[in-house]
Coordinates of C-alpha atoms in Angstrom, one line a residue:
M1 CA -30.5 24.0 9.9
D2 CA -27.0 24.4 11.3
I3 CA -26.6 22.0 14.2
N4 CA -22.9 22.5 14.7
L5 CA -22.2 23.0 18.4
P6 CA -19.3 25.2 19.6
L7 CA -16.5 23.6 21.7
D8 CA -17.7 25.4 24.8
V9 CA -20.8 23.2 24.6
L10 CA -19.3 20.0 23.3
L11 CA -16.5 20.0 25.9
S12 CA -18.6 21.5 28.7
P13 CA -18.3 19.7 32.1
G14 CA -21.9 18.5 31.8
L15 CA -21.4 16.8 28.4
L16 CA -18.0 15.4 29.4
A17 CA -19.7 13.9 32.5
I18 CA -22.3 12.2 30.4
L19 CA -19.5 10.9 28.2
G20 CA -17.8 9.7 31.4
L21 CA -20.9 7.7 32.4
C22 CA -20.8 5.8 29.1
I23 CA -17.1 5.3 29.3
G24 CA -17.5 4.1 32.9
S25 CA -20.0 1.5 31.7
F26 CA -17.5 0.2 29.2
L27 CA -14.7 0.2 31.8
N28 CA -16.8 -2.2 33.9
V29 CA -16.5 -4.6 30.9
V30 CA -12.8 -4.0 30.5
I31 CA -12.1 -4.6 34.2
H32 CA -14.1 -7.8 34.2
R33 CA -13.1 -9.3 30.9
T34 CA -9.4 -8.3 30.4
P35 CA -8.2 -10.8 33.1
L36 CA -10.3 -13.6 31.6
M37 CA -9.0 -12.8 28.1
L38 CA -5.4 -12.9 29.4
E39 CA -6.0 -16.2 31.1
K40 CA -7.5 -17.7 28.0
Q41 CA -4.5 -16.4 25.9
W42 CA -2.0 -17.9 28.4
R43 CA -3.8 -21.2 28.4
E44 CA -3.7 -21.4 24.6
E45 CA -0.1 -20.4 24.5
A46 CA 0.9 -22.9 27.1
A47 CA -1.1 -25.7 25.3
D48 CA 0.7 -24.7 22.1
V49 CA 4.1 -24.9 23.6
L50 CA 3.4 -28.3 25.3
G51 CA 1.8 -29.6 22.1
I52 CA -1.5 -30.4 23.7
S53 CA -5.0 -29.3 23.0
V54 CA -7.0 -27.0 25.2
E55 CA -9.6 -29.0 27.2
G56 CA -13.2 -28.3 26.4
P57 CA -14.8 -26.0 23.8
V58 CA -12.9 -22.7 23.2
A59 CA -15.6 -20.0 23.2
P60 CA -14.7 -16.6 21.7
L61 CA -14.0 -14.0 24.3
S62 CA -13.4 -10.3 23.7
L63 CA -14.6 -7.0 25.0
S64 CA -17.7 -7.3 22.7
T65 CA -18.3 -11.0 22.5
P66 CA -20.3 -12.6 24.1
R67 CA -22.9 -10.2 25.1
S68 CA -23.1 -9.3 28.8
R69 CA -24.9 -11.8 31.0
C70 CA -25.8 -12.2 34.7
P71 CA -23.0 -14.3 36.2
S72 CA -25.5 -16.0 38.5
C73 CA -28.2 -17.2 36.1
G74 CA -26.8 -16.4 32.6
H75 CA -29.6 -14.0 31.8
Q76 CA -28.5 -11.9 28.7
I77 CA -28.5 -8.2 29.6
R78 CA -30.8 -6.3 27.4
W79 CA -29.9 -2.8 26.2
F80 CA -32.3 -1.0 28.5
E81 CA -30.8 -3.0 31.4
N82 CA -27.4 -1.7 30.6
L83 CA -27.9 2.1 30.8
P84 CA -25.3 3.6 33.1
V85 CA -26.5 4.1 36.6
L86 CA -30.2 4.5 35.5
S87 CA -30.6 0.8 34.9
Y88 CA -29.1 -0.1 38.3
V89 CA -31.6 2.2 40.0
L90 CA -34.6 1.0 38.0
L91 CA -33.7 -2.6 38.6
G92 CA -33.3 -2.0 42.3
G93 CA -29.7 -3.2 42.1
R94 CA -30.7 -6.7 41.2
C95 CA -30.8 -8.9 38.1
S96 CA -34.2 -8.7 36.5
A97 CA -34.3 -12.5 36.1
C98 CA -32.9 -14.1 39.2
K99 CA -32.9 -11.1 41.5
T100 CA -29.3 -11.6 42.5
P101 CA -27.8 -8.4 43.8
I102 CA -25.6 -6.5 41.4
S103 CA -22.3 -5.2 42.8
L104 CA -22.3 -1.5 43.8
R105 CA -19.0 -1.3 42.0
Y106 CA -20.7 -1.0 38.6
P107 CA -22.5 2.2 39.3
F108 CA -19.6 3.5 41.4
I109 CA -17.1 3.2 38.4
E110 CA -19.7 4.9 36.1
I111 CA -20.3 7.8 38.5
F112 CA -16.6 8.1 39.4
T113 CA -15.6 8.3 35.7
A114 CA -18.4 10.8 35.0
L115 CA -17.2 12.9 38.0
V116 CA -13.6 13.0 36.9
F117 CA -14.5 13.8 33.3
G118 CA -16.7 16.6 34.5
L119 CA -13.8 17.9 36.7
I120 CA -11.5 17.8 33.7
G121 CA -13.9 19.9 31.7
W122 CA -14.3 22.4 34.6
R123 CA -10.5 22.5 35.3
M124 CA -9.2 22.8 31.7
G125 CA -12.0 24.5 29.9
P126 CA -13.4 23.8 26.4
Q127 CA -10.2 22.8 24.7
P128 CA -9.4 19.6 22.8
A129 CA -6.7 18.7 25.3
A130 CA -9.5 17.9 27.7
L131 CA -10.4 14.8 25.7
L132 CA -6.8 13.8 25.7
W133 CA -6.8 13.8 29.5
C134 CA -10.1 12.0 29.6
G135 CA -8.4 9.2 27.6
F136 CA -5.6 9.2 30.2
V137 CA -8.1 8.9 33.0
T138 CA -10.0 6.1 31.2
V139 CA -6.8 3.9 31.1
L140 CA -5.9 4.7 34.7
I141 CA -9.3 3.7 36.0
G142 CA -9.3 0.5 34.0
L143 CA -5.8 -0.4 35.3
A144 CA -6.8 0.4 38.9
G145 CA -9.8 -1.9 38.7
I146 CA -7.9 -4.8 37.1
D147 CA -5.0 -4.5 39.6
W148 CA -7.4 -4.4 42.5
D149 CA -9.0 -7.6 41.4
T150 CA -6.0 -9.6 40.2
T151 CA -2.8 -7.7 41.1
W152 CA -2.1 -7.5 37.3
L153 CA -1.2 -4.4 35.4
P154 CA -1.3 -5.6 31.8
D155 CA 1.5 -4.5 29.5
H156 CA -0.9 -3.8 26.6
L157 CA -2.3 -1.0 28.8
T158 CA 0.7 0.3 30.7
L159 CA 3.2 0.5 27.9
P160 CA 1.0 2.3 25.4
L161 CA 0.2 4.8 28.2
V162 CA 3.9 5.5 28.6
W163 CA 4.4 6.1 24.9
A164 CA 1.2 8.1 24.6
G165 CA 2.4 10.4 27.3
V166 CA 5.7 11.0 25.6
V167 CA 4.1 11.5 22.2
A168 CA 1.5 13.9 23.7
S169 CA 4.4 15.9 25.2
A170 CA 6.3 15.9 22.0
L171 CA 3.3 17.4 20.2
G172 CA 3.1 20.2 22.8
W173 CA -0.2 19.0 24.4
T174 CA 1.0 18.3 28.0
V175 CA 4.3 19.0 29.8
P176 CA 7.6 19.9 28.1
L177 CA 9.2 16.9 26.4
Q178 CA 12.2 16.9 28.6
H179 CA 10.0 16.7 31.7
S180 CA 8.0 13.9 30.1
V181 CA 11.0 11.7 29.2
W182 CA 12.7 12.2 32.5
G183 CA 9.4 11.7 34.3
A184 CA 9.1 8.3 32.6
V185 CA 12.6 7.4 33.5
A186 CA 12.3 8.6 37.1
G187 CA 8.9 6.9 37.6
Y188 CA 10.2 3.5 36.3
M189 CA 13.6 3.5 37.9
S190 CA 12.5 4.7 41.3
L191 CA 10.2 1.8 42.0
W192 CA 12.6 -0.6 40.2
S193 CA 15.3 0.4 42.7
V194 CA 12.9 0.0 45.6
Y195 CA 11.9 -3.4 44.3
W196 CA 15.5 -4.7 44.1
A197 CA 16.6 -3.2 47.4
F198 CA 13.7 -4.9 49.1
K199 CA 14.3 -8.2 47.4
L200 CA 18.0 -8.2 48.2
L201 CA 17.3 -7.4 51.9
T202 CA 14.3 -9.8 52.4
G203 CA 14.4 -12.2 49.6
K204 CA 10.8 -11.3 48.8
E205 CA 9.1 -9.3 46.1
G206 CA 7.4 -6.2 47.4
M207 CA 5.7 -5.2 44.1
G208 CA 5.3 -6.2 40.5
Y209 CA 6.9 -4.8 37.4
G210 CA 3.6 -3.4 36.3
D211 CA 3.9 -0.8 39.1
F212 CA 7.2 0.4 37.6
K213 CA 5.5 0.8 34.2
L214 CA 2.5 2.6 35.7
L215 CA 4.6 5.1 37.6
G216 CA 6.7 5.6 34.4
A217 CA 3.4 6.4 32.5
L218 CA 2.4 8.9 35.2
G219 CA 5.8 10.5 35.0
A220 CA 5.5 10.7 31.2
W221 CA 2.1 12.5 31.4
L222 CA 2.5 14.6 34.5
G223 CA 6.3 15.4 34.3
V224 CA 9.3 14.5 36.4
Y225 CA 8.5 16.9 39.2
M226 CA 5.2 15.1 39.9
V227 CA 6.7 11.6 40.4
L228 CA 7.7 12.2 44.0
P229 CA 4.3 13.7 45.0
V230 CA 2.5 10.8 43.3
V231 CA 4.6 8.2 45.2
M232 CA 4.1 10.0 48.5
L233 CA 0.4 10.4 48.1
A234 CA -0.1 6.8 46.9
S235 CA 2.0 5.4 49.8
L236 CA 0.0 7.4 52.3
I237 CA -3.4 6.4 51.0
G238 CA -2.2 2.8 50.5
A239 CA -0.9 2.6 54.1
L240 CA -4.2 3.9 55.5
V241 CA -6.3 1.5 53.4
G242 CA -4.0 -1.4 54.2
I243 CA -4.1 -0.7 58.0
S244 CA -7.9 -0.3 57.8
M245 CA -8.3 -3.6 56.0
K246 CA -6.0 -5.3 58.4
L247 CA -8.0 -4.1 61.4
K248 CA -11.2 -5.3 59.7
G249 CA -9.6 -8.7 58.9
S250 CA -10.3 -8.1 55.2
L251 CA -6.8 -8.5 53.8
R252 CA -6.5 -11.1 51.1
E253 CA -4.4 -14.3 51.4
G254 CA -0.8 -13.3 51.7
L255 CA -1.8 -10.0 53.4
Y256 CA -1.2 -7.9 50.3
V257 CA -2.8 -4.8 49.0
P258 CA -2.1 -3.9 45.3
F259 CA -0.2 -0.7 44.8
G260 CA -1.5 0.2 41.4
P261 CA -4.9 1.6 42.4
F262 CA -3.2 4.0 44.8
L263 CA -0.7 5.1 42.1
A264 CA -3.6 5.7 39.7
G265 CA -5.6 7.5 42.3
A266 CA -2.7 9.7 43.3
G267 CA -2.0 10.5 39.6
L268 CA -5.6 11.6 39.2
V269 CA -5.4 13.9 42.3
V270 CA -2.1 15.4 41.1
M271 CA -3.5 15.9 37.5
L272 CA -6.7 17.7 38.8
L273 CA -4.8 19.9 41.3
G274 CA -2.3 21.0 38.7
S275 CA 1.5 21.2 39.0
P276 CA 1.6 24.8 40.5
I277 CA -0.6 23.8 43.5
V278 CA 1.4 20.5 44.0
L279 CA 4.7 22.2 43.7
N280 CA 3.7 24.9 46.2
W281 CA 2.5 22.1 48.6
M282 CA 5.9 20.4 48.3
G283 CA 7.6 23.7 49.0
W284 CA 9.2 23.8 45.5
A285 CA 9.4 26.8 43.2
A286 CA 6.8 26.5 40.4

């Protein structure tokens, strides 16, 4: 029996949404463990430079090891307790062992990733490039979550995203190569210039280098003409969220709000709207 399915089924919005649920579940692990893995790496490197041994046992830590556990009681998550969204609902949003509430962020990321994947399928149709953009979205969501938690935008995620955007352009899968290259340059240099102007005027650092690289990656994927709309939208949303958090007294120590999540969110909006709509909104010729 022939079970080969056509692309219009395999890359349908529904199946891409299901794929997004699974990817979103994995992204929860990436967002939680990547900072821990980086801290472990930095401690080991510092100990090596200083010629001292790392205190305590060094347990292996990766995206797959050890298996997921409840942070409160250490209960090992079984496979049927790790089904995207469904397990959260069936468990009533609590650990099956200690009944500690599970953060709503876990199902939110799963549902959000599924929604964006489905929208990509609906927006782009059943073409292989849809999977390429799903990969782009996966990295953006992971970066946004990590930056929100830690204000870190790891180089091992941002830099490959820049190069992947340029390569995808060179292969004819996204924007013209010239737009991609200059988009990467404009994205990086625009925030780099703002950073140094702010630092020279105030003596303070207004953002991190990871923000430059992330905007450079967005420019490489979306093209040079999308850099300004992304920055404008990210700044607007970031300002609204920052003001709201300040009024609620929920700003963190130092009164900062990481910019990366808003850059990523603005990039997703621009990607889904498409350059013709964005250019028309900006009053530029398409």
